[in-house]
Short mmCIF file of C-alpha atoms and ligand atoms in Angstrom, two decimals:
data_model
loop_
_atom_site.label_atom_id
_atom_site.label_comp_id
_atom_site.label_asym_id
_atom_site.label_seq_id
_atom_site.Cartn_x
_atom_site.Cartn_y
_atom_site.Cartn_z
CA MET K 1 -3.34 200.55 176.22
CA CYS K 2 -3.66 201.34 172.54
CA LEU K 3 -1.16 198.59 171.95
CA ALA K 4 -2.05 196.80 168.75
CA VAL K 5 -0.02 194.43 166.63
CA PRO K 6 -0.12 193.05 163.11
CA MET K 7 -1.27 189.44 162.89
CA GLN K 8 -1.86 187.22 159.90
CA VAL K 9 -5.36 185.96 159.10
CA LEU K 10 -5.50 182.14 158.99
CA GLU K 11 -9.21 181.56 158.66
CA LEU K 12 -12.41 183.54 158.33
CA LYS K 13 -15.74 182.84 160.03
CA GLU K 14 -18.91 184.88 160.11
CA ASN K 15 -17.91 187.95 162.13
CA THR K 16 -14.54 186.73 163.35
CA ALA K 17 -11.13 185.95 161.93
CA VAL K 18 -8.73 183.39 163.33
CA VAL K 19 -5.28 185.01 163.50
CA ASP K 20 -1.81 183.78 164.27
CA MET K 21 -0.65 185.37 167.51
CA GLY K 22 2.97 184.31 167.88
CA GLY K 23 2.21 180.69 167.01
CA THR K 24 -1.12 180.39 168.80
CA ARG K 25 -4.49 180.75 167.12
CA ARG K 26 -6.88 183.33 168.39
CA ALA K 27 -10.28 184.54 167.21
CA VAL K 28 -10.70 188.30 166.77
CA ARG K 29 -13.88 190.20 165.95
CA LEU K 30 -14.36 191.99 162.67
CA ASP K 31 -17.07 194.48 163.73
CA VAL K 32 -14.89 197.56 163.29
CA ILE K 33 -12.36 196.62 160.61
CA ASP K 34 -12.09 199.09 157.72
CA ARG K 35 -12.41 196.46 154.98
CA PRO K 36 -12.97 192.70 155.07
CA PRO K 37 -9.64 190.84 155.07
CA THR K 38 -8.91 187.71 153.07
CA VAL K 39 -6.90 184.76 154.33
CA GLY K 40 -3.18 185.67 154.33
CA ASP K 41 -3.75 189.40 154.97
CA TYR K 42 -2.23 191.11 158.00
CA VAL K 43 -4.61 192.88 160.35
CA ILE K 44 -3.91 195.17 163.28
CA VAL K 45 -5.49 193.75 166.41
CA HIS K 46 -6.50 195.76 169.48
CA ALA K 47 -8.40 194.40 172.51
CA GLY K 48 -9.79 191.40 170.64
CA PHE K 49 -10.84 193.34 167.54
CA ALA K 50 -9.17 193.66 164.16
CA ILE K 51 -9.19 197.43 163.62
CA HIS K 52 -7.34 197.67 160.31
CA CYS K 53 -6.30 195.55 157.37
CA ILE K 54 -2.71 196.47 156.50
CA ASP K 55 -2.28 198.14 153.17
CA GLU K 56 0.45 196.14 151.44
CA GLU K 57 0.96 198.80 148.76
CA GLU K 58 1.57 201.48 151.38
CA ALA K 59 3.83 199.15 153.35
CA LYS K 60 5.88 198.68 150.19
CA ILE K 61 6.14 202.43 149.64
CA THR K 62 7.51 202.95 153.16
CA LEU K 63 9.99 200.13 152.71
CA GLN K 64 11.06 201.55 149.35
CA TYR K 65 11.83 204.81 151.07
CA PHE K 66 14.09 202.89 153.43
CA GLU K 67 15.74 201.12 150.52
CA GLU K 68 16.55 204.53 149.08
CA ILE K 69 18.42 205.38 152.27
CA PHE K 70 20.49 202.25 151.69
CA ALA K 71 20.92 203.23 148.07
CA ASP K 72 22.56 206.58 148.90
CA GLU K 73 24.87 204.69 151.16
CA THR K 74 26.04 202.22 148.50
CA SER K 75 26.33 204.87 145.77
CA ARG K 76 28.70 206.87 147.92
CA MET Z 1 7.45 188.67 161.76
CA LYS Z 2 6.28 190.57 158.73
CA HIS Z 3 5.49 194.26 159.34
CA LEU Z 4 7.63 194.24 162.48
CA ASP Z 5 11.10 192.93 161.70
CA GLU Z 6 11.79 195.21 158.78
CA TYR Z 7 11.08 198.23 160.96
CA ARG Z 8 13.48 197.04 163.65
CA ASP Z 9 16.57 196.85 161.46
CA PRO Z 10 19.43 198.36 163.49
CA HIS Z 11 21.43 199.25 160.39
CA LEU Z 12 18.53 201.24 158.97
CA ALA Z 13 18.01 202.92 162.34
CA GLY Z 14 21.67 203.95 162.33
CA LYS Z 15 21.32 205.52 158.87
CA LEU Z 16 18.26 207.47 159.98
CA ILE Z 17 20.08 208.74 163.06
CA ASP Z 18 22.89 210.03 160.80
CA LYS Z 19 20.32 211.83 158.65
CA ILE Z 20 18.69 213.34 161.75
CA LYS Z 21 22.08 214.52 163.05
CA ALA Z 22 22.90 216.11 159.73
CA LEU Z 23 19.60 217.98 159.68
CA SER Z 24 19.35 219.07 163.30
CA ARG Z 25 20.60 222.63 163.71
CA ARG Z 26 18.67 224.19 166.57
CA PRO Z 27 17.08 222.94 169.76
CA VAL Z 28 13.62 221.46 169.23
CA ARG Z 29 11.09 219.91 171.56
CA LEU Z 30 8.97 217.11 170.15
CA MET Z 31 6.11 215.57 172.08
CA GLU Z 32 5.04 211.97 171.67
CA VAL Z 33 1.39 211.99 172.58
CA CYS Z 34 0.91 208.25 172.87
CA GLY Z 35 2.02 206.05 175.77
CA THR Z 36 2.88 203.16 173.46
CA HIS Z 37 5.32 205.49 171.71
CA THR Z 38 6.82 206.48 175.07
CA VAL Z 39 7.53 202.85 175.88
CA SER Z 40 8.84 202.09 172.41
CA ILE Z 41 11.18 205.10 172.53
CA PHE Z 42 12.58 204.07 175.90
CA ARG Z 43 12.86 200.40 175.09
CA SER Z 44 14.75 201.01 171.87
CA GLY Z 45 17.13 203.50 173.49
CA ILE Z 46 16.29 206.17 170.89
CA ARG Z 47 16.61 208.99 173.44
CA SER Z 48 20.29 208.34 174.01
CA LEU Z 49 21.06 208.13 170.29
CA LEU Z 50 19.53 211.45 169.28
CA PRO Z 51 21.62 214.62 169.16
CA PRO Z 52 21.29 216.75 172.33
CA SER Z 53 19.44 219.42 170.32
CA ILE Z 54 16.35 217.18 170.25
CA THR Z 55 14.25 216.85 173.40
CA LEU Z 56 11.48 214.26 173.48
CA LEU Z 57 8.59 215.00 175.83
CA SER Z 58 5.91 212.51 176.84
CA GLY Z 59 2.34 213.76 176.66
CA PRO Z 60 -1.12 212.81 177.93
CA GLY Z 61 -1.34 209.59 175.91
CA CYS Z 62 -1.86 206.86 178.45
CA PRO Z 63 -5.62 206.33 178.94
CA VAL Z 64 -5.22 204.98 182.44
CA CYS Z 65 -2.97 207.88 183.48
CA VAL Z 66 -5.35 210.60 182.28
CA THR Z 67 -8.35 209.00 183.97
CA ALA Z 68 -9.34 211.53 186.63
CA THR Z 69 -9.42 210.63 190.32
CA GLU Z 70 -13.17 211.37 190.42
CA GLU Z 71 -13.66 208.73 187.72
CA LEU Z 72 -11.58 206.21 189.67
CA ASP Z 73 -13.61 206.95 192.79
CA LYS Z 74 -16.77 206.22 190.83
CA PHE Z 75 -15.36 202.90 189.66
CA ILE Z 76 -14.53 202.05 193.26
CA LYS Z 77 -18.01 203.04 194.45
CA LEU Z 78 -19.46 200.88 191.69
CA GLY Z 79 -17.51 197.87 192.96
CA ARG Z 80 -19.29 198.26 196.31
CA GLN Z 81 -22.81 197.94 194.84
CA LYS Z 82 -24.64 194.72 195.64
CA ASP Z 83 -24.80 191.94 193.04
CA THR Z 84 -22.49 193.80 190.71
CA ILE Z 85 -19.61 192.50 188.65
CA VAL Z 86 -17.12 195.08 187.44
CA ALA Z 87 -15.31 194.12 184.22
CA THR Z 88 -12.20 196.10 183.36
CA PHE Z 89 -8.98 196.15 181.39
CA GLY Z 90 -6.15 195.04 183.68
CA ASP Z 91 -4.22 198.33 183.78
CA LEU Z 92 -6.88 200.07 185.86
CA VAL Z 93 -6.96 197.65 188.75
CA ARG Z 94 -4.00 198.97 190.70
CA VAL Z 95 -4.51 202.70 190.08
CA PRO Z 96 -5.10 204.51 193.37
CA GLY Z 97 -8.24 206.63 193.74
CA SER Z 98 -8.73 209.05 196.64
CA SER Z 99 -8.58 206.37 199.30
CA SER Z 100 -8.75 202.95 197.69
CA SER Z 101 -8.15 201.08 194.43
CA LEU Z 102 -10.06 198.37 192.60
CA GLN Z 103 -7.44 195.91 193.77
CA LYS Z 104 -8.08 196.79 197.43
CA GLU Z 105 -11.81 196.57 196.84
CA ARG Z 106 -11.36 193.14 195.34
CA ALA Z 107 -9.42 192.03 198.40
CA ASP Z 108 -12.40 193.29 200.44
CA GLY Z 109 -14.80 191.14 198.45
CA ALA Z 110 -15.82 193.20 195.41
CA ASP Z 111 -16.26 191.12 192.25
CA ILE Z 112 -13.80 192.75 189.85
CA ARG Z 113 -12.78 190.81 186.75
CA VAL Z 114 -10.07 191.63 184.27
CA VAL Z 115 -11.06 191.11 180.64
CA TYR Z 116 -9.12 191.31 177.39
CA SER Z 117 -12.01 192.47 175.24
CA THR Z 118 -15.43 194.10 175.66
CA PHE Z 119 -17.00 190.94 174.30
CA ASP Z 120 -15.56 189.01 177.26
CA ALA Z 121 -17.52 191.40 179.49
CA LEU Z 122 -20.63 190.71 177.46
CA ASP Z 123 -20.09 186.98 177.97
CA ILE Z 124 -19.88 187.48 181.71
CA ALA Z 125 -23.26 189.25 181.52
CA ARG Z 126 -24.77 186.36 179.53
CA ARG Z 127 -23.54 183.84 182.07
CA ASN Z 128 -24.68 185.84 185.11
CA PRO Z 129 -28.20 187.01 184.24
CA SER Z 130 -29.14 187.76 187.84
CA ARG Z 131 -26.23 190.15 188.38
CA THR Z 132 -25.40 193.58 187.03
CA VAL Z 133 -22.27 193.57 184.88
CA VAL Z 134 -20.55 196.89 184.25
CA PHE Z 135 -17.64 197.48 181.91
CA LEU Z 136 -15.33 200.37 182.78
CA ALA Z 137 -15.12 202.07 179.41
CA VAL Z 138 -11.76 203.83 179.46
CA GLY Z 139 -9.54 204.34 176.44
CA PHE Z 140 -9.00 206.57 173.47
CA GLU Z 141 -10.43 206.44 169.97
CA THR Z 142 -8.68 203.10 169.34
CA THR Z 143 -10.72 201.38 172.02
CA ALA Z 144 -14.02 203.31 171.89
CA PRO Z 145 -15.33 201.63 168.70
CA THR Z 146 -14.84 198.18 170.27
CA ILE Z 147 -16.98 199.32 173.18
CA ALA Z 148 -19.57 200.76 170.82
CA ALA Z 149 -19.71 197.33 169.14
CA ALA Z 150 -20.37 195.62 172.48
CA VAL Z 151 -23.04 198.16 173.46
CA LYS Z 152 -24.80 197.68 170.15
CA GLU Z 153 -24.63 193.91 170.46
CA ALA Z 154 -25.99 193.99 174.03
CA LYS Z 155 -28.95 196.04 172.90
CA LYS Z 156 -29.58 193.88 169.86
CA GLU Z 157 -29.50 190.67 171.88
CA GLY Z 158 -31.50 192.22 174.71
CA ILE Z 159 -28.83 191.50 177.34
CA ASN Z 160 -30.38 193.75 179.93
CA ASN Z 161 -27.88 193.28 182.76
CA PHE Z 162 -24.93 194.74 180.79
CA TYR Z 163 -23.91 198.35 181.36
CA ILE Z 164 -20.91 200.57 180.85
CA ILE Z 165 -19.53 203.57 182.66
CA PRO Z 166 -18.37 205.81 179.83
CA ALA Z 167 -15.01 207.41 180.61
CA HIS Z 168 -13.50 207.67 177.15
CA LYS Z 169 -11.18 210.45 176.10
CA ILE Z 170 -10.52 211.93 172.68
CA ILE Z 171 -6.97 212.94 171.80
CA PRO Z 172 -7.01 216.01 169.51
CA PRO Z 173 -8.89 218.28 171.98
CA ALA Z 174 -6.28 217.41 174.63
CA MET Z 175 -3.46 218.40 172.26
CA GLU Z 176 -5.19 221.72 171.69
CA ALA Z 177 -5.73 222.19 175.42
CA LEU Z 178 -2.02 221.65 176.03
CA LEU Z 179 -1.10 224.27 173.46
CA ALA Z 180 -3.79 226.71 174.54
CA GLY Z 181 -2.43 226.48 178.10
CA GLY Z 182 0.72 228.12 176.72
CA GLU Z 183 2.77 226.55 179.51
CA LEU Z 184 4.96 224.60 177.19
CA ALA Z 185 6.73 225.27 173.91
CA ILE Z 186 6.30 222.33 171.54
CA ASP Z 187 7.86 222.34 168.07
CA GLY Z 188 6.26 219.19 166.74
CA PHE Z 189 3.90 216.34 167.61
CA ILE Z 190 4.61 212.66 167.12
CA CYS Z 191 0.95 211.73 166.68
CA PRO Z 192 -0.48 208.44 167.96
CA GLY Z 193 -0.59 205.61 165.42
CA HIS Z 194 -3.51 203.50 166.54
CA VAL Z 195 -5.76 206.38 167.52
CA SER Z 196 -5.14 207.67 163.99
CA VAL Z 197 -6.04 204.31 162.41
CA ILE Z 198 -9.57 205.17 163.56
CA ILE Z 199 -9.79 208.97 163.33
CA GLY Z 200 -7.48 209.60 160.34
CA ALA Z 201 -4.67 212.14 160.18
CA ASP Z 202 -7.00 214.98 159.12
CA ALA Z 203 -8.09 215.14 162.76
CA TYR Z 204 -4.80 216.94 163.58
CA ARG Z 205 -5.31 219.73 161.03
CA PRO Z 206 -6.78 222.14 163.59
CA VAL Z 207 -3.64 221.66 165.74
CA ALA Z 208 -1.29 222.17 162.80
CA ASP Z 209 -3.20 225.13 161.35
CA LYS Z 210 -4.20 227.03 164.45
CA TYR Z 211 -0.93 226.64 166.37
CA HIS Z 212 1.44 226.21 163.44
CA ILE Z 213 2.85 222.93 164.77
CA PRO Z 214 3.93 220.10 162.47
CA CYS Z 215 2.14 216.81 163.16
CA VAL Z 216 3.38 213.43 161.90
CA VAL Z 217 1.52 210.18 162.59
CA ALA Z 218 4.05 207.52 163.59
CA GLY Z 219 4.25 203.75 163.69
CA PHE Z 220 5.66 201.98 166.74
CA GLU Z 221 8.89 200.35 165.68
CA PRO Z 222 12.24 202.13 166.16
CA VAL Z 223 12.67 202.83 162.45
CA ASP Z 224 9.13 204.26 162.27
CA ILE Z 225 9.84 206.65 165.12
CA LEU Z 226 13.19 207.77 163.73
CA GLN Z 227 11.68 208.43 160.31
CA THR Z 228 8.93 210.45 162.02
CA ILE Z 229 11.51 212.56 163.87
CA TYR Z 230 13.29 213.13 160.57
CA MET Z 231 10.03 214.19 158.90
CA LEU Z 232 9.25 216.61 161.76
CA LEU Z 233 12.74 218.13 161.63
CA SER Z 234 12.45 218.61 157.87
CA GLN Z 235 9.19 220.50 158.35
CA ILE Z 236 10.61 222.59 161.19
CA GLU Z 237 13.67 223.51 159.12
CA GLU Z 238 11.44 224.55 156.22
CA GLY Z 239 9.10 226.52 158.50
CA LYS Z 240 6.16 224.28 157.58
CA ALA Z 241 3.36 223.02 159.81
CA ALA Z 242 1.72 220.22 157.87
CA VAL Z 243 0.02 216.98 158.84
CA GLU Z 244 1.92 214.00 157.45
CA ILE Z 245 1.71 210.25 157.89
CA GLN Z 246 4.76 208.09 158.42
CA TYR Z 247 2.68 205.04 159.44
CA ARG Z 248 1.15 204.67 156.00
CA ARG Z 249 0.67 200.93 156.18
CA ALA Z 250 -2.03 201.52 158.77
CA VAL Z 251 -3.18 205.13 158.67
CA ASN Z 252 -4.84 207.33 156.04
CA PHE Z 253 -6.16 210.89 156.22
CA THR Z 254 -9.84 210.11 156.63
CA GLY Z 255 -9.74 207.22 159.12
CA ASN Z 256 -11.69 204.00 159.45
CA GLU Z 257 -15.17 204.92 158.21
CA LYS Z 258 -16.83 201.83 159.55
CA ALA Z 259 -15.47 202.35 163.06
CA LEU Z 260 -16.31 206.06 162.97
CA ALA Z 261 -19.88 205.33 161.87
CA LEU Z 262 -20.32 202.86 164.72
CA LEU Z 263 -18.82 205.36 167.17
CA SER Z 264 -21.18 208.11 166.18
CA GLU Z 265 -24.17 205.79 166.15
CA VAL Z 266 -23.57 204.89 169.80
CA PHE Z 267 -21.71 207.87 171.30
CA GLU Z 268 -21.74 211.65 171.17
CA THR Z 269 -19.06 213.98 172.46
CA CYS Z 270 -19.23 215.63 175.86
CA ASP Z 271 -16.89 217.50 178.19
CA ALA Z 272 -14.57 215.22 180.13
CA PRO Z 273 -12.20 215.52 183.11
CA TRP Z 274 -8.50 214.77 182.46
CA ARG Z 275 -5.89 214.30 185.13
CA GLY Z 276 -3.55 217.25 184.95
CA LEU Z 277 -5.56 219.07 182.30
CA GLY Z 278 -8.90 219.60 184.03
CA SER Z 279 -12.17 219.52 182.11
CA ILE Z 280 -11.74 219.79 178.34
CA PRO Z 281 -14.75 220.63 176.14
CA ASP Z 282 -15.86 217.88 173.75
CA SER Z 283 -13.04 215.57 174.75
CA GLY Z 284 -15.16 212.72 176.11
CA LEU Z 285 -17.91 210.40 174.87
CA ARG Z 286 -21.33 209.69 176.35
CA LEU Z 287 -24.02 207.31 175.13
CA ARG Z 288 -26.61 208.76 172.78
CA ASP Z 289 -30.26 208.80 173.91
CA ASN Z 290 -30.98 205.57 172.06
CA TYR Z 291 -28.36 203.73 174.14
CA ARG Z 292 -28.42 205.88 177.29
CA ALA Z 293 -30.14 203.10 179.30
CA LEU Z 294 -26.86 201.15 179.18
CA ASP Z 295 -25.08 203.87 181.15
CA ILE Z 296 -24.84 202.51 184.70
CA GLU Z 297 -25.39 205.99 186.10
CA THR Z 298 -29.02 205.74 184.98
CA LYS Z 299 -29.35 202.90 187.51
CA PHE Z 300 -26.98 203.74 190.38
CA ASP Z 301 -26.11 207.07 191.94
CA LEU Z 302 -22.34 207.17 191.62
CA THR Z 303 -21.70 210.73 192.67
CA VAL Z 304 -18.57 210.89 194.80
CA PRO Z 305 -17.34 213.41 197.34
CA ARG Z 306 -14.56 215.84 196.41
CA THR Z 307 -11.54 213.87 195.39
CA GLN Z 308 -7.97 214.02 196.53
CA ASP Z 309 -4.81 213.13 194.68
CA HIS Z 310 -1.81 211.97 196.63
CA PRO Z 311 -0.04 215.11 197.83
CA GLY Z 312 3.37 215.22 196.23
CA CYS Z 313 2.44 213.10 193.20
CA SER Z 314 3.25 215.09 190.05
CA CYS Z 315 1.41 212.93 187.51
CA GLY Z 316 -0.62 215.94 186.35
CA ASP Z 317 2.49 217.98 185.53
CA ILE Z 318 4.12 214.97 183.90
CA LEU Z 319 1.10 214.42 181.65
CA ARG Z 320 1.37 218.04 180.50
CA GLY Z 321 5.06 217.57 179.73
CA VAL Z 322 6.12 220.33 182.16
CA LYS Z 323 7.86 217.93 184.56
CA THR Z 324 9.63 214.62 184.17
CA PRO Z 325 9.53 211.88 186.82
CA LEU Z 326 13.03 212.96 187.86
CA ASP Z 327 11.45 216.19 189.14
CA CYS Z 328 9.14 214.25 191.48
CA ALA Z 329 10.42 213.91 195.05
CA LEU Z 330 8.61 210.59 195.49
CA TYR Z 331 9.98 208.97 192.32
CA ARG Z 332 11.98 205.81 193.08
CA LYS Z 333 12.31 206.79 196.77
CA VAL Z 334 8.84 205.71 197.80
CA CYS Z 335 6.92 205.49 194.54
CA THR Z 336 7.81 202.35 192.58
CA PRO Z 337 5.89 199.99 190.28
CA SER Z 338 5.25 197.67 193.23
CA ASN Z 339 4.09 200.55 195.43
CA PRO Z 340 2.70 203.17 193.03
CA TYR Z 341 1.46 206.54 194.30
CA GLY Z 342 0.05 207.73 191.00
CA PRO Z 343 -1.28 206.23 187.75
CA CYS Z 344 1.84 207.20 185.78
CA MET Z 345 3.72 204.59 187.82
CA VAL Z 346 0.99 201.93 187.57
CA SER Z 347 0.31 201.71 183.88
CA THR Z 348 3.00 200.01 181.81
CA GLU Z 349 2.60 202.94 179.41
CA GLY Z 350 2.88 205.54 182.14
CA THR Z 351 5.84 207.88 181.89
CA CYS Z 352 7.00 207.19 185.46
CA ALA Z 353 6.87 203.42 184.89
CA ALA Z 354 8.82 203.81 181.63
CA TYR Z 355 11.47 205.92 183.38
CA TYR Z 356 11.66 203.43 186.21
CA LYS Z 357 12.21 200.53 183.88
CA TYR Z 358 14.50 202.08 181.29
CA HIS Z 359 16.10 205.27 182.62
CA ASP Z 360 19.33 204.83 184.55
S1 SF4 U 1 6.88 209.08 190.52
FE1 SF4 U 1 5.01 208.37 191.51
S2 SF4 U 1 4.40 210.05 192.84
FE2 SF4 U 1 5.88 210.88 191.38
S3 SF4 U 1 4.62 211.64 189.67
FE3 SF4 U 1 5.17 209.54 189.16
S4 SF4 U 1 3.46 208.32 189.90
FE4 SF4 U 1 3.29 210.33 190.91
#
């Protein structure tokens, strides 16, 4: 029930964002999001609310860690 | 899709499994607390790829499953009140109470409506001013702020036919209760990702410090979970018990301040009943005085007689990680997703339902 998925913000209105949910547009509320998103950001959506704006820097750090795993493979 | 595909890369998953195998020396038991993790672990087949030294246990992390029978009986009693509309998330509808379920009540004429969001429930209240609309407020810290937002909005707009029945649960006290019970040896916790988006990873420090158990907050894709297992094993091998975050794109140590502020404006903690774990101090949420009038129990008497779980259903033991569905005599024989005896078979995130779907 805590299922929540990243969705991209297409449009912003007063207290809602229109997000892309697998090709369909859906409005989600912004009452509880940690920081206001801008168009193009990814937000985590749960039960009709955006609860978090994804931190691209942190996402990059995690992916870099994974790249390092690949790196030890190719250097071997 | 971005933020999903890269964490589903099978080649990367294979590399992580090799690293885990290289590191794993002694038997360890890791508990995933969250039901969404349980499903993700089963669906991706991670269990069968791990070395036999690693046992994954499923914990009390499905909100529907931990909802106590007395709470379900209250929901059912509520559905029988005159001129009342019960709004609920879909998972709850089929869960059996002592002698009925919301689904059966609906067949008998109760007005029970499944909603996707609390604001849908608020809309129902706006459109039906002469009827009482009650939202069944179940869920963990991920969901509670969305309910706080609806409660605040209802009060602000003066929608005076909207109520909730607060049945929220808070995760860290349940983790402590499991450990304090001493029934089960756990070497590490795979901590819930979306609960932690709200509460922040610092919330697990008491568990890590007091019980010396490593805690790592995990994302939901296969690669996220494998990296989390690797991080836990590294800590176990080094004798550490720290709180770490694997799911860094979504979780920090302090949590979502805005959501937490809204939560504490509307709710305060209280003791709450958990299936399988009994009453746990400060593990539930009730409305603060300022919002108390929106608690339906200020309007209707919903006290219920002593409740009864289905004899033979082991959901309680399964939620504590001391049994698996394979230990339940009813599993698969009579209890199936189309004829569930307990909540763990009803909810898609329930451990019995996950075993039924994915375990051969
Ligand atoms: S298999 Fe059915 S009866 Fe057995 S514990 Fe699970 S839900 Fe209960």
